[in-house]
Coordinates of C-alpha atoms in Angstrom, one line a residue:
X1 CA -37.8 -27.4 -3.3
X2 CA -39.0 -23.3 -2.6
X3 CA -41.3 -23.2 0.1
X4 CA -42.9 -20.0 0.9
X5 CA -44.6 -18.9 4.6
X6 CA -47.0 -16.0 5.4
X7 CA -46.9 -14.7 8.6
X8 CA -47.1 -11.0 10.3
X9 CA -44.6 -8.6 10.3
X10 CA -43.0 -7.6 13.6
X11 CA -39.8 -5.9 12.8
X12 CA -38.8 -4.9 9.1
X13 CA -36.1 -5.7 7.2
X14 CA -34.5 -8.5 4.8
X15 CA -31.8 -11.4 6.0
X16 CA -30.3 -14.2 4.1
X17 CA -29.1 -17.5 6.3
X18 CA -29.1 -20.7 8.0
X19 CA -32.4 -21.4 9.8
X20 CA -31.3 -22.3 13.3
X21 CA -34.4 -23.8 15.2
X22 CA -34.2 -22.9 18.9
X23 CA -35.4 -25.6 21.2
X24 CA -34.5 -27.1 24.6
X25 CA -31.8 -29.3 24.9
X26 CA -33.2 -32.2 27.6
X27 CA -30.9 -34.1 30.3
X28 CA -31.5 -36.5 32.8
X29 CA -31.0 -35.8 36.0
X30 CA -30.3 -38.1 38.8
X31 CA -32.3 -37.1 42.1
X32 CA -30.1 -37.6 45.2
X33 CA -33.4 -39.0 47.0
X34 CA -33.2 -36.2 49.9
X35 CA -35.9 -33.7 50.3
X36 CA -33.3 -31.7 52.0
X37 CA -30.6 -32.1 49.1
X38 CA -33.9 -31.5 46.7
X39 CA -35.3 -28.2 48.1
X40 CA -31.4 -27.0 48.4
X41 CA -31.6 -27.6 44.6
X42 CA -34.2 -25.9 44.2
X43 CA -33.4 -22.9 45.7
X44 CA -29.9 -22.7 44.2
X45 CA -31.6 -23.1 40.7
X46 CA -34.0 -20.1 41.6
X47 CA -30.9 -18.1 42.7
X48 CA -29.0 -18.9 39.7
X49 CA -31.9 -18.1 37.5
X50 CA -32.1 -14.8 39.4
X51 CA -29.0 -13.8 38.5
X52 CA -29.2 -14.6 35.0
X53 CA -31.9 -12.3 34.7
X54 CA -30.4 -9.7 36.5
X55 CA -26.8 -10.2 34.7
X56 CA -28.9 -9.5 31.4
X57 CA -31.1 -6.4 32.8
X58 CA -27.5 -4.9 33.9
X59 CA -26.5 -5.2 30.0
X60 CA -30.1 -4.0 28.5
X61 CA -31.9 -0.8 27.9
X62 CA -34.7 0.2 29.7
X63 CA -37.6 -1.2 27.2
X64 CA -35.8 -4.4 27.8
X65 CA -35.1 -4.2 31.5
X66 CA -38.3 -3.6 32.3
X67 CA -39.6 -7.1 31.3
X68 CA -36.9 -8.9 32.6
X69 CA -38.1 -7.3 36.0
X70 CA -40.7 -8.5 35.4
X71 CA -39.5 -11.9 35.4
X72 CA -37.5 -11.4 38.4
X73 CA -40.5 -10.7 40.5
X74 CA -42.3 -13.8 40.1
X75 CA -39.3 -15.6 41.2
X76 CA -38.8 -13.6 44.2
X77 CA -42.4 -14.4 45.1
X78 CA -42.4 -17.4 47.6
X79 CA -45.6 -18.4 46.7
X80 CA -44.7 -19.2 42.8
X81 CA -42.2 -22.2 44.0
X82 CA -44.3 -23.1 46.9
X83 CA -46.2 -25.6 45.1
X84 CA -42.1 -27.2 44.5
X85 CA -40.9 -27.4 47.5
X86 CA -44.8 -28.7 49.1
X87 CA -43.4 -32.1 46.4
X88 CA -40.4 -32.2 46.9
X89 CA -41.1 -32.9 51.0
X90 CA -43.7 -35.6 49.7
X91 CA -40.9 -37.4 48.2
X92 CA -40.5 -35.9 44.1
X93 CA -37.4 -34.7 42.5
X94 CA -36.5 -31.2 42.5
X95 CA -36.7 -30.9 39.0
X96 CA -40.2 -32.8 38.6
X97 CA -41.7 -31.1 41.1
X98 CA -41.1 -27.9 39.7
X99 CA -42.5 -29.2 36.3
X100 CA -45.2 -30.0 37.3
X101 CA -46.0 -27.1 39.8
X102 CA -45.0 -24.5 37.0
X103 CA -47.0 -26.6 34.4
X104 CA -50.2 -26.2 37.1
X105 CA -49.3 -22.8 37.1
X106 CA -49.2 -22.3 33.3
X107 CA -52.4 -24.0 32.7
X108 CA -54.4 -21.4 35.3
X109 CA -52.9 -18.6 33.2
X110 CA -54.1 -20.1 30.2
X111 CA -57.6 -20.9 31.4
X112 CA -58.0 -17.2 32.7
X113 CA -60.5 -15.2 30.8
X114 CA -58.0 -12.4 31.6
X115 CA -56.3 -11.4 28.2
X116 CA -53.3 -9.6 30.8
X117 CA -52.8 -13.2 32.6
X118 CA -53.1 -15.3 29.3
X119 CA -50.1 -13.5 27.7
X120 CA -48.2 -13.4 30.9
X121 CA -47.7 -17.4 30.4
X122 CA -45.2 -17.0 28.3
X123 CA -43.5 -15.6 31.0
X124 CA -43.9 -18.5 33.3
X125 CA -42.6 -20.9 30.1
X126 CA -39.3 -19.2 30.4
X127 CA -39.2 -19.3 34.4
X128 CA -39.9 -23.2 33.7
X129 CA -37.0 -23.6 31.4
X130 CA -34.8 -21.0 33.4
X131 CA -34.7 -22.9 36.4
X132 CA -35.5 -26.3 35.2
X133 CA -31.9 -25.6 32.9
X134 CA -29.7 -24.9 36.1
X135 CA -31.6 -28.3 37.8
X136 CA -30.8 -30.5 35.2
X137 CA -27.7 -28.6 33.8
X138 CA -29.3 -28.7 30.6
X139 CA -28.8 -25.1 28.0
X140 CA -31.3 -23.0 28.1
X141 CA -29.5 -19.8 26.2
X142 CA -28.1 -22.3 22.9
X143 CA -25.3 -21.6 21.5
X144 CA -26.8 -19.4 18.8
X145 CA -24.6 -18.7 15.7
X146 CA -23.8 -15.5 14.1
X147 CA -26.3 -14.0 11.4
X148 CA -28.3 -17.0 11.8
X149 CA -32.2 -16.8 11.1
X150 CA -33.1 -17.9 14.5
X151 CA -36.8 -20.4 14.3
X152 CA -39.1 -21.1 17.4
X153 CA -42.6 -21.6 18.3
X154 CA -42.3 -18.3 20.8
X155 CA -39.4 -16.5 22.6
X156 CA -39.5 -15.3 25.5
X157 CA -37.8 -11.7 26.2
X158 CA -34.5 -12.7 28.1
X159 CA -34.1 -15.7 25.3
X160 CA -34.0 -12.9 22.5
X161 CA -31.7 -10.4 24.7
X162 CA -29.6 -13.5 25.7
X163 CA -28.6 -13.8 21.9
X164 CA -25.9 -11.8 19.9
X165 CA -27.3 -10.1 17.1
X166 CA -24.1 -7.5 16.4
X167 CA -23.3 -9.6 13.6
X168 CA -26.9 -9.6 11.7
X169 CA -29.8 -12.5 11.6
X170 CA -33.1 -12.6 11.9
X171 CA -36.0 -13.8 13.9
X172 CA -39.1 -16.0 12.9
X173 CA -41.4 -17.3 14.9
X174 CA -44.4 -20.0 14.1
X175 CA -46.8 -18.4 16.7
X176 CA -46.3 -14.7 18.8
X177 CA -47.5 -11.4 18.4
X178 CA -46.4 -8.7 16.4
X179 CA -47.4 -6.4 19.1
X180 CA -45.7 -8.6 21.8
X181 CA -42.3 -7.7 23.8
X182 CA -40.3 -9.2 22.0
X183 CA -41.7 -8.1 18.3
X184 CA -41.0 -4.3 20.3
X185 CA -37.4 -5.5 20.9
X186 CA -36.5 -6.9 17.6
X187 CA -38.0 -3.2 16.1
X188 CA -35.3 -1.3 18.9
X189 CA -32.5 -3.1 17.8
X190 CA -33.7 -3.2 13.9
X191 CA -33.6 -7.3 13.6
X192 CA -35.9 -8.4 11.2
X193 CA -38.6 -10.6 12.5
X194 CA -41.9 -12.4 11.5
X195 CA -44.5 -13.6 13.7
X196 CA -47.4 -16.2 13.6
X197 CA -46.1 -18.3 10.7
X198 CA -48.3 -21.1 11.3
X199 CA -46.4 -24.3 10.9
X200 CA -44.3 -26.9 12.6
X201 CA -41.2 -25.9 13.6
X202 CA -39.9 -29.0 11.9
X203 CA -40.6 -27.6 8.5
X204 CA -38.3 -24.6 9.2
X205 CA -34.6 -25.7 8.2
X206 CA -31.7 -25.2 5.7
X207 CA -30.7 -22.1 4.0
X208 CA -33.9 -18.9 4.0
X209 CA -34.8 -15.8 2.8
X210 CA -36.3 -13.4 5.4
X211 CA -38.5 -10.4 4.1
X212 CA -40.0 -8.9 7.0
X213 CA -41.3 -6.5 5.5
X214 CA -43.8 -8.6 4.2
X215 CA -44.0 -11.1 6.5
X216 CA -42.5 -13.8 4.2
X217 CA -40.1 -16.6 5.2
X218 CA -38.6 -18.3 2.0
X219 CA -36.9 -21.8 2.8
X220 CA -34.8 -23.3 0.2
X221 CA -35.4 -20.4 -2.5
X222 CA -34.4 -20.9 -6.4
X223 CA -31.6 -18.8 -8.1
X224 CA -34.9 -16.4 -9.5
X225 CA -36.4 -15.9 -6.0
X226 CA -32.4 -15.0 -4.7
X227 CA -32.3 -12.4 -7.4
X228 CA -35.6 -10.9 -6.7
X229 CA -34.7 -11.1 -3.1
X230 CA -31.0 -9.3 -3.9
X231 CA -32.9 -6.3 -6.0
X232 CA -35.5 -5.7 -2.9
X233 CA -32.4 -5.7 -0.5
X234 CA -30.6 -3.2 -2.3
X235 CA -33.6 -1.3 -2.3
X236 CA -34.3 -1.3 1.1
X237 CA -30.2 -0.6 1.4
X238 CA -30.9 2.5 -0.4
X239 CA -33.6 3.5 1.6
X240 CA -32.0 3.5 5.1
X241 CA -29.4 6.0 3.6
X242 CA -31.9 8.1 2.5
X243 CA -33.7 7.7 5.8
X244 CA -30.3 8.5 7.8
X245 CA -29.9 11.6 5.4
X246 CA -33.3 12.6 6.1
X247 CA -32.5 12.7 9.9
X248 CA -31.0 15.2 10.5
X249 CA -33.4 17.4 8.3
X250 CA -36.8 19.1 9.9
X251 CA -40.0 17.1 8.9
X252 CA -42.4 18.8 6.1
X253 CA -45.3 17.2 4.3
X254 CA -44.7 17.8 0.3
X255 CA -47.6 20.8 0.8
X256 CA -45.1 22.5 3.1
X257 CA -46.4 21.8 6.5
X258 CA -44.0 21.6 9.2
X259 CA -44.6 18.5 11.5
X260 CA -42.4 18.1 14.5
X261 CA -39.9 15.1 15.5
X262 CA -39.9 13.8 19.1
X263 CA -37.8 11.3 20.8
X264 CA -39.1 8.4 23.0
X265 CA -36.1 7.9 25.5
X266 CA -36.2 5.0 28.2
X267 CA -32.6 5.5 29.1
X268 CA -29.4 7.8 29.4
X269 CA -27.7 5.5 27.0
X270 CA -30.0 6.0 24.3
X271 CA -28.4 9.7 23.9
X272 CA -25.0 8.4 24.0
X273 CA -23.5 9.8 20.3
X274 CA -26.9 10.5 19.1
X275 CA -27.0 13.8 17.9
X276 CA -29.7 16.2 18.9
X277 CA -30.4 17.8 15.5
X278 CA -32.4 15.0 14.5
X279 CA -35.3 16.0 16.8
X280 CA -37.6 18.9 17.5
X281 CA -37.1 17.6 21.5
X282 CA -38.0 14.6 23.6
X283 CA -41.8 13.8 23.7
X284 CA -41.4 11.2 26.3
X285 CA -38.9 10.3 28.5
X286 CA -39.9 7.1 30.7
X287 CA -38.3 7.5 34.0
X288 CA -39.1 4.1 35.2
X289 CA -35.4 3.7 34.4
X290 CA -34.8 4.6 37.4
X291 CA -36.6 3.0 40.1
X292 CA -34.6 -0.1 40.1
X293 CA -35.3 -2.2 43.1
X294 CA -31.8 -3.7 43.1
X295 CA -30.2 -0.9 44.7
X296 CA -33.4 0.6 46.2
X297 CA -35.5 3.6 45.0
X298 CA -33.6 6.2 44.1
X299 CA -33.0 9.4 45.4
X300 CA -33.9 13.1 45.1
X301 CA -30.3 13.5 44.0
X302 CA -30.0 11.0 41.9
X303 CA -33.0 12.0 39.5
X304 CA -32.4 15.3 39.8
X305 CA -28.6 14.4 38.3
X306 CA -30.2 12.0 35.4
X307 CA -33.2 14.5 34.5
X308 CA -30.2 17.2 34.1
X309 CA -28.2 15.6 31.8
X310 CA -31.4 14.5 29.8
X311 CA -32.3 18.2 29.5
X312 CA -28.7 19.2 29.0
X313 CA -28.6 16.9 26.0
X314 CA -31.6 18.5 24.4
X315 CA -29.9 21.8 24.5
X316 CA -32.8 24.2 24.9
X317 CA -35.1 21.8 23.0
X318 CA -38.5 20.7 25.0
X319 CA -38.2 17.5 27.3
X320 CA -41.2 15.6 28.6
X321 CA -40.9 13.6 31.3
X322 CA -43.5 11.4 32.1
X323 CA -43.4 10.4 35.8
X324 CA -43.2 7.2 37.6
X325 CA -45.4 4.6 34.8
X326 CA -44.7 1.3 36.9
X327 CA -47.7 -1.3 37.4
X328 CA -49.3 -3.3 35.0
X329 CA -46.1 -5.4 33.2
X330 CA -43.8 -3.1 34.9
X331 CA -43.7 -4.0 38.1
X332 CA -41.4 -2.8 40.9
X333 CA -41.4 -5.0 43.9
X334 CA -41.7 -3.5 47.1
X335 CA -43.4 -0.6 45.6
X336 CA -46.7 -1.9 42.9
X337 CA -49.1 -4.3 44.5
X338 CA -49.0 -7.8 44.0
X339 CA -52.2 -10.1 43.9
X340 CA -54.0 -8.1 41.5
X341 CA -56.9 -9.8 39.2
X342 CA -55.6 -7.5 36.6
X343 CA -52.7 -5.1 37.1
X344 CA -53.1 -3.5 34.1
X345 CA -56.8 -1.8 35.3
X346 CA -55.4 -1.8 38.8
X347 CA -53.2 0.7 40.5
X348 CA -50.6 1.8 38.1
X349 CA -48.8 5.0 36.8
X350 CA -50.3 8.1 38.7
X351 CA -53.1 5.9 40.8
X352 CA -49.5 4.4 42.0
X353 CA -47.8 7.9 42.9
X354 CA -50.7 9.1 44.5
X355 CA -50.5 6.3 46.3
X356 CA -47.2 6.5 47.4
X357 CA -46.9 10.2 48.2
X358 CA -43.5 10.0 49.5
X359 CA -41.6 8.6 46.0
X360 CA -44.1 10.9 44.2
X361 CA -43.0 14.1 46.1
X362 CA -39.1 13.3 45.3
X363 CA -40.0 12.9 42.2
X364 CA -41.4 16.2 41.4
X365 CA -38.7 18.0 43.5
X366 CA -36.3 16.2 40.9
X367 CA -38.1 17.3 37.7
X368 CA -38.4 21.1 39.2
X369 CA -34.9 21.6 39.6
X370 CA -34.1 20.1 36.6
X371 CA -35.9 22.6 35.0
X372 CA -34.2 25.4 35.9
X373 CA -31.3 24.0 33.4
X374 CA -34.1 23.6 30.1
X375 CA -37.3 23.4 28.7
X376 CA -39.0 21.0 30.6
X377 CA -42.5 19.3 30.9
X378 CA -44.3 16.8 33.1
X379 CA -46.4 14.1 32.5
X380 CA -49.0 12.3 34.5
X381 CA -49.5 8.7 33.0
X382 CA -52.5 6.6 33.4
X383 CA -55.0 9.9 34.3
X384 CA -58.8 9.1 34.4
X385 CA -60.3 12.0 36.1
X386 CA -59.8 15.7 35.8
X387 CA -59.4 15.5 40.1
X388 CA -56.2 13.2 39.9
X389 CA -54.8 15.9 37.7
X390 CA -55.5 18.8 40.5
X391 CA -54.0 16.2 43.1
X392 CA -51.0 16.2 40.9
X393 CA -50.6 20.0 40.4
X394 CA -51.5 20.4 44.2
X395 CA -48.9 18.1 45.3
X396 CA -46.2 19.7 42.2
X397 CA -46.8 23.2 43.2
X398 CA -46.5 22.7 47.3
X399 CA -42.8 20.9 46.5
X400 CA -41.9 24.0 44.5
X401 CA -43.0 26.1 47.1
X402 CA -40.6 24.1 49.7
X403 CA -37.7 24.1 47.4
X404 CA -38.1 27.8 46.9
X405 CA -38.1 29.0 50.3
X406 CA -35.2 26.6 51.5
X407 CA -33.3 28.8 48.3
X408 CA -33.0 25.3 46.1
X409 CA -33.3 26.5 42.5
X410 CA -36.8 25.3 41.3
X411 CA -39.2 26.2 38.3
X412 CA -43.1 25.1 38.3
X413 CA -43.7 23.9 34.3
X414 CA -46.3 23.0 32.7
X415 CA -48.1 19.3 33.4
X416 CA -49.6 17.7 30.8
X417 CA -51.6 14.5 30.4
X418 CA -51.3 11.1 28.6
X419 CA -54.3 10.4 26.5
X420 CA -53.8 7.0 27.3
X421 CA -57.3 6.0 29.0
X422 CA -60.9 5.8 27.2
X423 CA -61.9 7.9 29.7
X424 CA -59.8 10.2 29.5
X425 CA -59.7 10.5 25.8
X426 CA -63.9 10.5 25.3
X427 CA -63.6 13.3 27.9
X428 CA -60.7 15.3 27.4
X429 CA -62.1 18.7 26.6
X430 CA -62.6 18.4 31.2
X431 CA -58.6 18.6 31.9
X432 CA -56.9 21.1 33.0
X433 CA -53.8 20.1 31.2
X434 CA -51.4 22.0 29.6
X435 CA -50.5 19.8 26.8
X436 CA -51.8 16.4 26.0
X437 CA -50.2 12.9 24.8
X438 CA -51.6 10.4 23.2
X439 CA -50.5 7.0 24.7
X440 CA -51.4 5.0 21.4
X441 CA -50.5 1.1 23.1
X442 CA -52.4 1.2 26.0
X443 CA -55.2 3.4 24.3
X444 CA -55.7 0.9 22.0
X445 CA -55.8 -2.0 24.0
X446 CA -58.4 -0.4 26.2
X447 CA -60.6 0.6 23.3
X448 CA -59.9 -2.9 21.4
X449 CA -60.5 -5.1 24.4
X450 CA -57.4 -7.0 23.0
X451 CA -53.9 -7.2 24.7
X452 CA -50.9 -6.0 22.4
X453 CA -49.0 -9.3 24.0
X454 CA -52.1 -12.0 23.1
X455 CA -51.4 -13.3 19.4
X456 CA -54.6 -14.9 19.3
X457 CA -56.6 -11.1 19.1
X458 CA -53.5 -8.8 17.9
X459 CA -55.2 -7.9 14.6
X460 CA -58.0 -6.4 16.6
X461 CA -54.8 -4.7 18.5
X462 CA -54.8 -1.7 15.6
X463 CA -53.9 1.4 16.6
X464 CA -54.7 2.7 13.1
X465 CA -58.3 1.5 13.4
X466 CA -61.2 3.8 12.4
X467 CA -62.3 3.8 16.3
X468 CA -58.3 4.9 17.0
X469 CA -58.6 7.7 14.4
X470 CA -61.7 9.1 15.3
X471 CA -60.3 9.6 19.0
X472 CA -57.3 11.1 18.0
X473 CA -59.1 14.0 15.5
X474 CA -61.4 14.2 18.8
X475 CA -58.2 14.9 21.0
X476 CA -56.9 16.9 18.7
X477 CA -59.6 19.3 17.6
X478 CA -59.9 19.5 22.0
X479 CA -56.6 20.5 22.4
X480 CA -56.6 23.0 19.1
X481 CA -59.6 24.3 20.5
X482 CA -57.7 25.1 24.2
X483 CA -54.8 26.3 22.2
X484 CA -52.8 23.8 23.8
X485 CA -49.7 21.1 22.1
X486 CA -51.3 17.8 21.6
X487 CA -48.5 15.0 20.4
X488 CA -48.7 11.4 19.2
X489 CA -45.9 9.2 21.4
X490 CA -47.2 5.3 21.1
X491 CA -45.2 3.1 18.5
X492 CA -47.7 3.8 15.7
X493 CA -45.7 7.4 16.0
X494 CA -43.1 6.1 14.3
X495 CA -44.6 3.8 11.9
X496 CA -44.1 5.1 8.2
X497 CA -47.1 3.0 7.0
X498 CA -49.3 5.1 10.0
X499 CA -48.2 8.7 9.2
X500 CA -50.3 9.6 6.5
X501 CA -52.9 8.8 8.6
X502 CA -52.4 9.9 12.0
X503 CA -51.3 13.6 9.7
X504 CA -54.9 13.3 8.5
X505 CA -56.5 13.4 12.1
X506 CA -55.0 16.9 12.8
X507 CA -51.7 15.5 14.7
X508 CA -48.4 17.3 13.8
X509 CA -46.0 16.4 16.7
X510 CA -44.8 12.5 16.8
X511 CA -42.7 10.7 19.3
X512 CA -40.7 8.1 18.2
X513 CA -37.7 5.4 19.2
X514 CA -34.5 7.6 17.6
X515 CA -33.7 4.6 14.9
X516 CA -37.6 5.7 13.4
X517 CA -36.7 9.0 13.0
X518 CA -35.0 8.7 9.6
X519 CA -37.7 6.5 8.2
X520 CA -40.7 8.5 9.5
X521 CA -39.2 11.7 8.4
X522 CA -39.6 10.4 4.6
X523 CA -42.9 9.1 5.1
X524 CA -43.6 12.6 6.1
X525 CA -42.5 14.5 3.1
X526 CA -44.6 12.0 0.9
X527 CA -47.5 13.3 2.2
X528 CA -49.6 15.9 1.0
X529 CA -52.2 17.5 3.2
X530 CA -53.7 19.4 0.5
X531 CA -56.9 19.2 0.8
X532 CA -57.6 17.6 4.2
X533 CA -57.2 13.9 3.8
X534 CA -60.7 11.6 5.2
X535 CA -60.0 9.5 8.2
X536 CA -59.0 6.0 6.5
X537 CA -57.4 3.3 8.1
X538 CA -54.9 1.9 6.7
X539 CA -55.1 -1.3 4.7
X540 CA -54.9 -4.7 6.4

């Protein structure tokens, strides 16, 4: 018999298949009964589970190796198996003990009144099952058919990346976020996915229809509801030629107005046979790419040689580059603090390169000789005060200056802001920026009071909220007044449902992931600016 389930879109698109539910295969294990064979256990579980993580960060873009590092951190933290190995010399089982300590563990994440901390327990569940796998010799990453619809309660990040999707599928999940990581990875790599179904996992099996762009999971459908489902397919079929057609032409509204293209670019391999036409330039390339702890920070050299082939690529088009962004859930150990009460209001993005003059200064010598081979731009992320800015230019201009007289080809360029703070947004007609971007995900977590990764508060997560708009048009009507660019480079840049919108507020430059570009250049030509629409958000 049909049964139908409403949940919230996280990644469009429509899959037919076998509901596989994803759970966690159990096996006994036999303790030896030595705390010294235990904590050995132990560690070589940690180690292994290390190297998992790492195996799939060498494999995974940048959006995606950035969580996994994430992951990697807390394990590399003594104090996260202390509890363990405290258990294990009272006389537990390596695998209990580190239940139970990660279970403890869990349960204060849960408790906090942090939003950041509650939705970084989803992390810790992996870690538990991670390591608890390699103790017990249980498997963790199941055996996951090919263009299955793939079921669970939640999924961690390195679960989802762990999975082959080249051959199609689907993911739905009974609770998550549709602003979570994983919802942002399943949009990248254009797997359909619904969040926040609702029911037990039990009730998901046998043969489904996915339509994600509704947020409807269909189990056991009748010949009618296949037919319907075959018609919207085709449609949607149609649609991403037309969308890939569209990409490579320049964006207009159906009055005429031009609106420009951006690319968001977390790594080198994103450009790899992607053809620069489709763009007006890159609006935000996110360098944390490179600061990889596993082989150290990297080098003057070595950034100058990525940034130039970035702005090589773009042939003569504008690159941003926003500078170091780490902190918050992008941690880089040895480098962001650890111990904060909340990393994400703590000392992250330019409060972290001030703070670290040294990797800031190599930095900006990087950028300024790359620029001598483009059009390039630098970005300061996570600005609250016009004087961090001037810290920023003082610092930018004195490397110049150095490179300069040692005869190293170098160009000052213009830095620019992300709009990503209240403060900074409520106050932006006080920077001395050259061009401003708006950071729509953090911006709207700030102003919303609601973390993008928390399911239980990510309809008050809206970027396209009235609050949002009205601090866009603000932005905007700042920078238009300054005569300075002003651009749009959060996900709702490259939402096609948004666009109308975010047009309305004055904004005509977007940044998107490349595989939006097709979709958001049709959304663009549907819309007519004539006359100037009213702020509205969109429907719910």
């Amino acid at each position: 018999m049909e049964k139908r389930f409403a949940g919230r879109p996280a990644a469009p698109g429509f899959a037919l298949g076998v509901l596989f539910p994803l759970t966690i295969g159990t096996v006994t294990r036999v303790a030896s009964g030595a705390a010294e064979s235990e904590a050995e256990a132990l560690h070589s579980a940690l180690r292994a589970s290390i190297a998992d993580l790492n195996a799939l960060i060498e494999r995974s873009a940048a959006d995606a190796a950035a969580v996994l590092e994430f992951q990697v951190a807390l394990l590399e933290d003594d104090v996260l198996a202390e509890p363990a190995f405290s258990a294990i010399v009272a006389g537990h089982a390596a695998d209990h003990a580190w239940q139970q300590a990660m279970q403890q563990e869990i349960a204060g994440y849960e408790a906090s009144e942090d939003e950041y901390f509650r939705a970084r327990a989803a992390d810790l569940y992996d870690l538990r099952d991670r390591v608890n796998a390699h103790l017990t010799g249980s498997a963790l990453e199941a055996s996951v058919p090919p263009g299955v619809i793939v079921a669970a309660v939640d999924l961690a990040p390195s679960r989802f990346l762990a999975i082959d999707w080249s051959r199609g599928g689907a993911l739905v999940l009974t609770a998550g976020s549709a602003t979570s990581h994983v919802a942002m990875l399943a949009r990248s790599r254009s797997i359909p996915a619904i969040m926040g179904l609702g029911v037990d996992l039990a009730e998901l099996s046998g043969q489904a229809l996915v339509d994600a762009h509704r947020g409807v999971l269909i189990v056991d459908p009748d010949s009618s509801t296949r037919a319907q489902f075959e018609r919207d397919a085709e449609r949607a079929a149609s649609t991403r030629a037309l969308a890939a057609a569209a990409s490579i032409r320049s964006a207009t509204t159906a009055d005429g107005t031009p609106i420009r293209i951006m690319l968001n670019i977390s790594d080198l391999r994103e450009l790899t046979d992607l053809d620069p036409a489709i763009c007006d330039g890159i609006g935000l390339v996110r360098t944390e790419f490179l600061f990889d702890d596993r082989q150290g920070l990297p080098d003057e050299k070595q950034q100058y040689s990525a940034y130039r082939r970035i702005v090589e690529w773009a042939q003569g088009r504008p690159v941003t580059f926003r500078t170091l962004d780490a902190g918050g859930d992008k941690p880089i150990p040895g480098l962001t603090p650890t111990g904060e009460s909340n990393p994400f209001l703590g000392v992250r993005g330019l409060r972290l390169s001030l703070a670290h003059p040294d990797v800031f200064r190599t930095q900006l010598r990087a950028l300024a000789r790359a620029a001598t081979h483009g059009n390039v731009k630098i970005m300061l992320p996570m600005v609250t005060q016009p004087r961090v800015l001037s810290a920023a230019r003082s610092l930018f201009e004195a490397e110049v200056a150095a490179l300069t007289s040692a005869g190293v080809p170098a160009r000052r360029v213009g830095l620019g802001i992300m709009i990503e703070v209240p403060a900074a947004a409520i106050a932006a007609d006080q920077f001395d920026a050259e061009f401003f971007s708006i950071g729509s995900n953090d911006l709207t977590q700030y102003v919303a009071a609601a973390g993008r990764d928390v399911g239980a508060v990510a309809d008050l997560a809206d970027p396209m909220q009235l609050a949002m708009l009205r601090l866009y048009r603000y932005v905007v009507d700042t920078a238009r007044a300054r005569h300075i660019e002003v651009t749009l480079c959060g996900d709702a840049g490259g939402d096609p449902s948004a666009i109308q919108s975010l047009l309305a507020t004055g904004l005509r430059t977007l940044s998107m992931a490349p595989a939006l570009v097709g979709d958001a250049k049709l959304a663009v030509a549907a819309v007519d600016l004539r006359p100037v629409p009213e702020l509205q958000p969109w429907p719910s």
